[in-house]
Coordinates of C-alpha atoms and ligand atoms in Angstrom, one line a residue:
X1 CA 10.5 -35.2 1.1
X2 CA 11.7 -38.8 0.6
X3 CA 8.3 -39.8 -0.8
X4 CA 7.7 -36.8 -3.0
X5 CA 11.3 -36.3 -4.1
X6 CA 10.7 -32.7 -5.4
X7 CA 12.9 -31.4 -8.2
X8 CA 13.2 -28.1 -6.4
X9 CA 12.4 -26.7 -3.0
X10 CA 11.5 -23.0 -3.2
X11 CA 12.1 -21.0 0.0
X12 CA 13.6 -17.8 1.3
X13 CA 17.1 -17.8 2.6
X14 CA 15.7 -17.7 6.2
X15 CA 13.4 -20.6 5.2
X16 CA 16.4 -22.7 4.0
X17 CA 18.2 -22.0 7.3
X18 CA 15.1 -23.0 9.3
X19 CA 14.5 -26.2 7.3
X20 CA 18.2 -27.3 7.8
X21 CA 17.9 -26.5 11.5
X22 CA 14.9 -28.8 11.7
X23 CA 15.8 -31.6 9.4
X24 CA 19.6 -31.3 9.1
X25 CA 19.5 -32.0 5.4
X26 CA 21.8 -29.9 3.4
X27 CA 21.4 -32.1 0.3
X28 CA 17.8 -31.2 -0.5
X29 CA 17.3 -29.2 -3.7
X30 CA 16.9 -25.7 -2.2
X31 CA 16.1 -22.9 -4.6
X32 CA 16.4 -19.6 -2.6
X33 CA 13.9 -16.9 -3.7
X34 CA 13.4 -13.4 -2.4
X35 CA 11.1 -10.4 -2.7
X36 CA 10.6 -9.7 -6.4
X37 CA 11.6 -13.2 -7.6
X38 CA 9.0 -14.4 -10.1
X39 CA 8.6 -18.1 -10.9
X40 CA 6.9 -19.2 -14.1
X41 CA 4.8 -22.4 -13.9
X42 CA 3.7 -22.4 -17.5
X43 CA 0.3 -20.7 -17.7
X44 CA 0.7 -19.4 -14.1
X45 CA 3.4 -17.4 -12.3
X46 CA 4.2 -17.0 -8.7
X47 CA 5.6 -13.8 -7.2
X48 CA 7.4 -13.9 -3.8
X49 CA 7.3 -11.2 -1.1
X50 CA 9.3 -11.9 2.0
X51 CA 7.5 -11.0 5.2
X52 CA 10.3 -11.6 7.7
X53 CA 9.2 -11.9 11.3
X54 CA 5.5 -11.9 10.4
X55 CA 5.6 -13.8 12.4
X56 CA 8.6 -16.1 11.9
X57 CA 12.0 -15.2 10.3
X58 CA 11.2 -17.3 7.2
X59 CA 7.7 -16.0 6.6
X60 CA 6.9 -15.2 3.0
X61 CA 3.9 -14.4 0.8
X62 CA 3.4 -16.2 -2.5
X63 CA 1.2 -14.4 -5.0
X64 CA -0.4 -16.3 -7.9
X65 CA -0.8 -13.4 -10.3
X66 CA -3.2 -14.7 -13.0
X67 CA -5.7 -15.9 -10.4
X68 CA -5.3 -13.0 -7.9
X69 CA -4.5 -15.4 -5.0
X70 CA -2.3 -14.3 -2.2
X71 CA -1.0 -17.2 -0.1
X72 CA -0.3 -15.1 2.9
X73 CA 1.4 -17.5 5.2
X74 CA 0.6 -16.5 8.8
X75 CA -0.7 -13.0 8.1
X76 CA -4.5 -12.6 8.0
X77 CA -4.8 -16.1 9.6
X78 CA -6.9 -17.2 12.5
X79 CA -6.8 -20.0 15.1
X80 CA -10.1 -21.5 14.1
X81 CA -11.4 -25.0 13.7
X82 CA -14.2 -25.3 11.2
X83 CA -15.4 -27.4 8.3
X84 CA -16.0 -24.3 6.3
X85 CA -13.4 -23.1 3.9
X86 CA -14.3 -19.5 3.2
X87 CA -15.1 -16.3 5.2
X88 CA -18.7 -15.9 3.8
X89 CA -19.6 -19.5 4.9
X90 CA -19.2 -18.5 8.6
X91 CA -21.8 -16.6 10.5
X92 CA -21.3 -12.8 10.2
X93 CA -18.4 -11.4 12.1
X94 CA -17.0 -14.8 13.2
X95 CA -14.0 -14.8 10.8
X96 CA -13.0 -11.2 11.6
X97 CA -13.4 -11.9 15.3
X98 CA -11.1 -14.9 15.1
X99 CA -8.6 -12.9 13.1
X100 CA -8.6 -10.2 15.7
X101 CA -7.9 -12.8 18.4
X102 CA -5.0 -14.1 16.3
X103 CA -3.6 -10.6 15.8
X104 CA -3.9 -9.8 19.5
X105 CA -2.2 -12.9 20.7
X106 CA 0.4 -13.3 18.0
X107 CA 1.1 -10.0 16.1
X108 CA 0.6 -7.1 18.5
X109 CA 4.3 -6.9 19.3
X110 CA 5.1 -6.9 15.5
X111 CA 2.7 -4.0 14.7
X112 CA 5.4 -1.7 13.3
X113 CA 6.3 -4.5 10.8
X114 CA 2.7 -5.0 9.9
X115 CA 2.3 -1.3 9.1
X116 CA 5.3 -1.5 6.8
X117 CA 3.9 -4.6 5.1
X118 CA 0.5 -3.0 4.5
X119 CA 2.3 -0.1 2.8
X120 CA 4.3 -2.5 0.6
X121 CA 1.1 -4.3 -0.4
X122 CA -0.7 -1.0 -1.2
X123 CA 2.2 0.0 -3.5
X124 CA 2.1 -3.4 -5.3
X125 CA -1.6 -2.8 -6.1
X126 CA -2.3 -6.6 -5.8
X127 CA -5.6 -7.9 -7.2
X128 CA -6.7 -9.8 -4.2
X129 CA -9.5 -12.2 -5.3
X130 CA -8.5 -14.6 -2.6
X131 CA -6.3 -14.3 0.5
X132 CA -5.4 -17.8 1.7
X133 CA -3.5 -17.9 5.0
X134 CA -1.7 -21.0 6.2
X135 CA -4.2 -21.6 8.9
X136 CA -7.8 -20.5 9.3
X137 CA -10.4 -19.8 6.6
X138 CA -9.8 -18.2 3.2
X139 CA -10.9 -14.6 2.6
X140 CA -13.0 -14.3 -0.6
X141 CA -15.5 -11.7 0.5
X142 CA -14.1 -9.7 3.3
X143 CA -10.6 -8.8 1.9
X144 CA -11.2 -5.1 2.5
X145 CA -12.4 -5.8 6.1
X146 CA -9.4 -7.9 7.1
X147 CA -6.9 -5.3 5.6
X148 CA -8.8 -2.5 7.4
X149 CA -8.7 -4.6 10.6
X150 CA -4.9 -5.0 10.2
X151 CA -4.5 -1.2 9.7
X152 CA -6.5 -0.4 12.8
X153 CA -4.9 -3.1 15.0
X154 CA -1.4 -2.3 13.9
X155 CA -1.9 1.3 14.7
X156 CA -3.2 0.1 18.0
X157 CA -6.3 2.3 17.7
X158 CA -8.3 2.2 20.8
X159 CA -11.6 3.4 22.4
X160 CA -12.3 4.4 26.0
X161 CA -13.0 1.1 27.8
X162 CA -11.5 -0.3 31.0
X163 CA -10.6 -4.0 31.3
X164 CA -10.3 -5.1 34.9
X165 CA -8.0 -8.1 35.2
X166 CA -7.8 -9.5 38.7
X167 CA -7.5 -12.5 40.9
X168 CA -8.5 -13.1 44.5
X169 CA -8.1 -15.8 47.1
X170 CA -11.0 -15.0 49.4
X171 CA -13.0 -12.5 47.4
X172 CA -12.0 -9.1 49.0
X173 CA -10.1 -8.1 45.9
X174 CA -13.1 -9.2 43.9
X175 CA -15.4 -7.0 46.0
X176 CA -13.1 -4.1 45.2
X177 CA -13.1 -5.0 41.5
X178 CA -16.8 -4.9 41.3
X179 CA -17.1 -1.6 43.1
X180 CA -14.4 -0.1 40.9
X181 CA -16.2 -1.3 37.8
X182 CA -19.4 0.4 39.1
X183 CA -17.5 3.7 39.5
X184 CA -16.0 3.5 36.0
X185 CA -19.4 2.9 34.5
X186 CA -20.9 5.8 36.5
X187 CA -18.6 7.9 34.4
X188 CA -20.1 6.4 31.2
X189 CA -17.0 4.4 30.4
X190 CA -17.6 0.7 29.7
X191 CA -15.9 -1.6 32.2
X192 CA -15.3 -5.3 31.7
X193 CA -14.5 -7.5 34.6
X194 CA -12.1 -10.3 33.6
X195 CA -11.3 -12.7 36.5
X196 CA -8.2 -14.8 35.8
X197 CA -10.1 -17.7 37.3
X198 CA -12.6 -17.5 34.4
X199 CA -10.9 -15.8 31.5
X200 CA -8.2 -17.1 29.2
X201 CA -5.3 -14.8 28.8
X202 CA -5.7 -14.7 25.0
X203 CA -9.3 -13.5 25.4
X204 CA -8.1 -10.8 27.7
X205 CA -5.5 -9.7 25.2
X206 CA -8.1 -9.6 22.5
X207 CA -10.3 -7.2 24.6
X208 CA -7.2 -5.2 25.4
X209 CA -6.2 -4.8 21.8
X210 CA -8.8 -2.0 21.3
X211 CA -9.5 -0.9 24.9
X212 CA -7.6 2.1 26.3
X213 CA -7.4 1.2 30.0
X214 CA -6.1 -1.8 32.0
X215 CA -6.9 -2.0 35.7
X216 CA -5.0 -4.7 37.6
X217 CA -6.1 -6.2 40.9
X218 CA -4.4 -8.8 43.1
X219 CA -4.4 -10.0 46.7
X220 CA -1.0 -10.0 48.4
X221 CA 0.2 -13.6 48.9
X222 CA 3.7 -14.3 50.3
X223 CA 4.8 -10.7 49.8
X224 CA 3.8 -10.9 46.1
X225 CA 1.1 -10.7 43.5
X226 CA -0.9 -13.9 42.9
X227 CA 0.8 -16.4 40.5
X228 CA -2.0 -16.0 38.0
X229 CA -1.3 -12.3 37.7
X230 CA 2.4 -13.0 37.3
X231 CA 1.7 -15.4 34.5
X232 CA -0.7 -13.1 32.7
X233 CA 1.6 -10.1 33.0
X234 CA 4.6 -12.0 31.6
X235 CA 2.4 -12.9 28.6
X236 CA 1.1 -9.4 28.2
X237 CA 4.6 -7.9 28.5
X238 CA 5.8 -10.1 25.6
X239 CA 3.0 -8.8 23.4
X240 CA 3.9 -5.2 24.0
X241 CA 0.6 -3.4 23.9
X242 CA 1.0 0.3 23.4
X243 CA -0.8 3.5 24.3
X244 CA -2.5 2.1 27.5
X245 CA -3.3 3.8 30.7
X246 CA -3.5 1.8 33.9
X247 CA -4.3 1.5 37.6
X248 CA -3.8 -1.1 40.3
X249 CA -5.7 -2.3 43.4
X250 CA -5.9 -5.1 45.9
X251 CA -6.7 -6.4 49.4
X252 CA -3.9 -7.3 51.7
X253 CA -3.2 -8.3 55.3
X254 CA 0.0 -6.7 56.5
X255 CA 2.8 -5.7 54.0
X256 CA 0.5 -5.3 51.0
X257 CA 3.2 -5.5 48.4
X258 CA 1.0 -6.6 45.5
X259 CA -0.1 -3.1 44.3
X260 CA 3.4 -1.8 44.3
X261 CA 4.5 -4.8 42.3
X262 CA 1.7 -4.3 39.8
X263 CA 2.8 -0.7 39.5
X264 CA 6.3 -1.6 38.7
X265 CA 5.2 -4.1 36.1
X266 CA 3.0 -1.4 34.4
X267 CA 6.0 1.0 34.4
X268 CA 8.1 -1.7 32.7
X269 CA 5.5 -2.1 30.1
X270 CA 5.3 1.7 29.6
X271 CA 1.7 1.8 30.7
X272 CA 0.8 5.3 31.8
X273 CA -0.3 4.9 35.4
X274 CA -3.1 7.0 36.7
X275 CA -1.6 7.0 40.3
X276 CA -0.1 4.7 42.9
X277 CA -3.3 2.5 43.2
X278 CA -5.7 1.6 45.9
X279 CA -5.1 -1.0 48.8
X280 CA -7.6 -2.1 51.4
X281 CA -6.7 -4.1 54.5
X282 CA -8.5 -7.5 54.7
X283 CA -12.3 -7.3 53.9
X284 CA -13.6 -3.9 52.6
X285 CA -16.4 -2.5 54.7
X286 CA -19.2 -0.3 53.3
X287 CA -17.3 3.0 53.5
X288 CA -14.2 1.4 51.8
X289 CA -16.4 0.0 49.1
X290 CA -17.6 3.6 48.5
X291 CA -13.9 4.5 48.2
X292 CA -13.5 1.8 45.6
X293 CA -16.5 3.3 43.6
X294 CA -14.9 6.7 43.8
X295 CA -11.6 5.2 42.7
X296 CA -13.4 3.7 39.7
X297 CA -14.9 7.2 38.9
X298 CA -11.3 8.5 39.0
X299 CA -10.2 5.9 36.5
X300 CA -13.2 6.6 34.3
X301 CA -12.4 10.3 34.2
X302 CA -8.7 9.6 33.4
X303 CA -9.9 7.3 30.6
X304 CA -12.0 10.0 29.1
X305 CA -9.3 12.6 29.4
X306 CA -6.7 10.3 27.8
X307 CA -6.0 11.1 24.2
Ligands
FMN401 C1 -1.1 -18.0 51.9 C2 -1.3 -16.5 52.2 C3 -0.2 -15.6 52.3 C4 -0.4 -14.3 52.5 N1 0.6 -13.5 52.5 C5 0.5 -12.2 52.7 C6 1.6 -11.3 52.7 O1 2.7 -11.7 52.5 N2 1.3 -10.0 52.9 C7 0.1 -9.5 53.1 O2 -0.1 -8.2 53.2 N3 -1.0 -10.3 53.2 C8 -0.8 -11.6 53.0 N4 -1.9 -12.5 53.0 C9 -3.2 -11.9 53.4 C10 -4.1 -11.6 52.3 O3 -3.5 -10.7 51.4 C11 -5.4 -11.0 52.8 O4 -6.1 -12.0 53.5 C12 -6.3 -10.4 51.7 O5 -7.4 -9.8 52.3 C13 -6.8 -11.5 50.7 O6 -7.5 -10.9 49.7 P1 -8.5 -11.7 48.9 O7 -9.7 -11.9 49.7 O8 -8.8 -10.8 47.7 O9 -7.9 -13.0 48.5 C14 -1.7 -13.8 52.8 C15 -2.8 -14.7 52.7 C16 -2.6 -16.0 52.5 C17 -3.8 -17.0 52.5

């Protein structure tokens, strides 16, 4: 600011408050704008549309009417590092995939606001020749696809698929996870094993954005679930995924509290639990693995029955 010395600094009221909270400068030339404000730049004009909480309080779209460019702030963005500038310069599907990851890890909890925003945009009948988010690539070919993606993701549309998120110390819970996955697939429902030792929590949330079923597995350690599960579930809870069904399992030695704790956490997240879960003492033997397969089939059937 000291170097540029702008004549005016256009921002929303919330933007002004945020800038002051960061830089503590009340003397900068703020010019507060809001939805509907139009700013003439000579041969061009900018229209502002406030998009509060998408995903910061000060978020705002700026629309350059004459060129059909929507500077969309965080919306429609991606966490992607690439030399390319435009969606069509990336290999097919890569930009949408990155946008889906961004949505799953940043916007899921704000889905009701996204739905409202999409309606507002529809009413405004914007000519969207370019959508330029703050971070990520610019959409110049796949505008319809990204808007359709936001419609589906914000409505949390899902398909029958079970994501098995688990951790294990000595592999008994993993043996259970694999047998449960087998049972789910025997019911012709896709099952994806996601070990917390191998998968990033963001990647799990992306898969969970469109999958109907979450199956949580943990060994009991010190009367509790494993720390990796606790960390993942805290993250997941914040993102507020909706319309899920769930189940829990785990190996234990004596008290076996983990499954009960997983159940409680699912209840807190309003996940519709299939039942009270499956626990096996120490290492599962052949008959118990069959029980796990049967439990998987039960989850598969519940997944198919869930509407
Ligand atoms: C450090 C440690 C603490 C444990 N604490 C408990 C416990 O509080 N309650 C329990 O039921 N089992 C406890 N166990 C036993 C494990 O739950 C049991 O060995 C289980 O089979 C491990 O499953 P895994 O092979 O999937 O890691 C503990 C094991 C370890 C290594």
